[in-house]
Amino acid sequence: MADPSLSAASFWTQADALLRKNVTYQKRNVWTNVRLISFPLIICLLVLGLQTLMNSVDSLGEKRPKCICKCLQKNKNGQCDEEICGNEAQGEFIPSSLCAIRNPIELPPLLQLPLAVPPVTVLTTGVNQSLGEILARNMLPSSIPLNSSTGMANIADVIMGSKDPSPDPYNGRALSEPLYSIQHQCKPNSTFSVPIRAYSTVTPQGVQCVQGRFLWLNSSAEVNDELYKGYRKGNSNGKTNEILAAYDFLNSNSKVFNVNVWFNSSYQHRGETDRISRVQVPRSVNLASNAYLRYSQGPGTKILFEFVKAMPKAESTRDNDVVALLGAIFFTWVILQLFPVILTSLVYEKQQKLRIMMKMHGLGDGPYWMISYAYFFFISSLYIISLAIFGSIMGIRIFSVNDYIIQAVFYLLYINLQISVAFVVASVFSNVKTATVVAYICVFATGLLGGFLFQDLIQDESFPRVWIMAVELYPGFSLYRGIYELGQNANANGMRWKDLTDSTNGMKEVLMVMLLEWLGILFIAYCKDQVVSSGSWNCPFFLTQKSEKKDISSIRKPSFQKQDVLVPMEKHDVAQEREKVDQLLLESRTSQAVICSDLRKVYPGKDGNPDKFAVRGLSIALPRGECFGMLGPNGAGKSSFISMMIGLTKPTSGKAYVHGLDIQTQMDKIYTSMGVCPQHDLLWETLTGREHLLFYGRLKNLKGSALTEAVEESLKSVDLFNGGVPDKQAGTYSGGMKRRLSVAISLIGDPKVVYMDEPSTGLDPASRKYLWNAVKHAKQDRAIILTTHSMEEAEILCDRLGIFVDGSLQCIANAKELKTRYGGSFVFTMTTSKIHEKDVENLVRRLSPNAAQVYQLSGTQKFEIPKHEVRIADVFREVEHAKSQFDVHAWGIVDTTLEDVFINVARKAQATSLS
Ligand SMILES: *[C@@H]1O[C@H](CO)[C@@H](O)[C@H](O)[C@H]1NC(C)=O
Ligand SMILES: *[C@@H]1O[C@H](CO)[C@@H](O)[C@H](O)[C@H]1NC(C)=O
Ligand SMILES: *[C@@H]1O[C@H](CO)[C@@H](O)[C@H](O)[C@H]1NC(C)=O
Ligand SMILES: *[C@@H]1O[C@H](CO)[C@@H](O)[C@H](O)[C@H]1NC(C)=O
């Protein structure tokens, strides 16, 4: 280091400083943290409350509407054969499957008809074709033995089907119209009615005739083939022709009856296939059996298949395990809640530029990372632990049943992964609001996608496990998967370590994916942060090449821009400064506090606009103990210059050294001896002034009593020491107090170079005096670069001034020299009565023939008189003389102010750059 008097704070000192600051900060925000940690408690209470509520609803049997049963049909002994049970609500009867049902209803054995009727096709095959054809003919009745008084029994005889033939076996929904009667041949208009019972009333229902076609195929393989084609919606005719059923009569003959039946199991009714096949299969077999009986025993024989009936059942309760109902989505959401919290906290420090402010005062990336990570880890752990503890206490099985070590490992890995992901994601956002919104959308989308998409994939055994693992690379899904697996095991005995070897258990994959991903992301997060904060890649692997490349390009660039950038007629003093810099660079770089050599900043033009030259070839050298003031109109490039010097942006070309350290490569070292007072106060609202100074003082390696002293001294120097001000939170400070605190921060810890961007803006005159004194006092042994719009300030504080217009220095000198050089005239004002105006003019001409009149109004005139042409004494003499000649109301003569100089220079420079 160039300056041995100040050694940089070590890693641990910095970490310690940040930790102390964060602890104080979090102490102030304790309620936010308590709220966060108690969120799981609230969630658990909510779940518990819901559970209790549902349990009590079920246990309070008396309060629940009672089940009433209606008898639909009595047998001969007067006992009930069929009943439906349900509740009476508002005079209406609502069947309920929760009631006990002693006599379930009888369901007619209808066939499930294909949707594409008519006609319906039945495929047959077997060894003996002629037998097969006889059986096929026998299957359907030749006439319709319809008789309205026989009711249900008839249905079995007329071979009826429906497109929706399977009502709920307990609550007896009405059969939906239309019903179909399958016959060999349909007569026109062959619609008739049969009495069908819907609930307790018997109503006639229309029955339509449907032609049934039987098709003989040579082998069961052909049948299979045809069915498969039918399934693919393209049979041999190329038409959609769904098939009712198919029979293989095998080796049946007059003594033996063997049959295979194909039925279509793909029909669905409200997602249930089993109900369909429950009726469909026995009915199909019954058809074949009856056909065979007719063949072997004569046409009158039949097996009557009247109805199917479910078994009576006891009263059941609702499925009311709240956690099971909420599923893995719920806990995924609860845990994901942490993500927006971490993300917003990171983005907040970025948005408020607090991170860069800390960096500029010497806080390295390492300590920042470590402390931030540790803090988020601490908070996340507390959150998860409180969730697990409250969950276990309240008997939520997913927490209480599974092995705690497995849970701990899983959650531990997940929160680490989550924090590192937040670090990466945070680098994309610069606005807290956007980050919050996006984070919450992600949280909800993750839960929903997990529940409705990802879970299906997990349950689909045929979905390749490798793809599942790929999907789990998205951290939200690996969380979902883990919770899902824990939930699956919670229904049994809970997950144990030995269960992880089970191939159906996805937990080990999840743990593996999370571990690897965490390490990977951590690395990326670190690299990204490096890039963002320093503008170049300098973490292992990709990096060295890239930064070298950049150097080359930045060196080559200026060579062909030099002519047009250099102001043709560079001012004498500016040229002199440039020579001095060149000389210094050859001799010793360390002798000066700051050396800038031909520093340039070009912002590449966007959308076809020309490049913007913010700083064009700036060369200055500042010795220690000097305060250099930068004046210039807005947009002149002062802030670009300061941004380069404090490491916010990289110069396009040129070199700059701070105590011999290169700002391109050794910024980290420079930071430890630098102070910055940014244009906008960057303070923590909830920290007090003293805490701010303590923090920055520690970063500057001040310790113990030296620290306390330095803090008190600096508070005193900016007049913030009295009236308990140091211990009030910065948020309560007035604008001026904040400004003074910012200046105090920039000066604490004896920095060797201090940058102050308009330090006194918005201060009242008294505070400004204090501030000036503080700065004057501070500039003894350090270099201060100060920008300001107040000429008074510049004149009082600065040893040298540079006027900066349009990216380049117009002049550089101390205030006095500037005034003589650029403001080379006195301003002479005299007020007389109007008739003597001419006399005044003559008087001025006598003093100086080159005087110029700048203002004239009803007897008041103003002239600019070149300084070298007059002596003040002459002016007084002339005025005395004039007073004796005519009536002089008032007169005055003033030297040009710095303000005049400034306006003069700026106007001239802008005029040349325009021309
Ligand atoms: C096929 O069945 C018919 C009708 O029952 C019968 O007359 C005939 O003998 C059978 N053929 C053979 C090869 O069994
Ligand atoms: C209906 O069936 C009953 C007995 O099964 C019989 O007495 C009656 O004659 C039949 N009616 C018709 C119209 O076939
Ligand atoms: C079935 O076999 C018979 C004789 O073996 C043949 O004539 C007929 O074309 C075959 N039918 C089909 C559909 O293959
Ligand atoms: C079985 O039922 C499904 C669903 O209605 C239908 O798409 C398919 O074509 C049917 N298969 C046959 C062979 O009829």
XYZ file of N, CA and C and ligand atoms in Angstrom, residues 146-150, ligand 2:
29
model
N -93.223 -57.549 -25.006
C -93.356 -56.388 -24.145
C -94.636 -56.431 -23.353
N -94.528 -56.152 -22.127
C -95.690 -56.204 -21.269
C -95.488 -55.200 -20.155
N -96.291 -54.170 -20.143
C -96.055 -53.049 -19.242
C -96.262 -53.411 -17.777
N -96.936 -54.474 -17.496
C -97.181 -54.768 -16.087
C -95.993 -55.474 -15.440
N -95.129 -56.073 -16.232
C -94.056 -56.850 -15.628
C -92.861 -56.003 -15.191
C -98.542 -59.560 -19.645
O -98.019 -60.587 -18.814
C -98.994 -61.152 -17.989
C -98.342 -62.195 -17.065
O -97.004 -62.322 -17.317
C -100.109 -61.765 -18.868
O -101.100 -62.236 -18.058
C -100.639 -60.695 -19.792
O -101.561 -61.252 -20.676
C -99.554 -60.062 -20.607
N -100.046 -58.946 -21.412
C -99.695 -58.756 -22.719
C -100.257 -57.550 -23.389
O -98.945 -59.508 -23.304
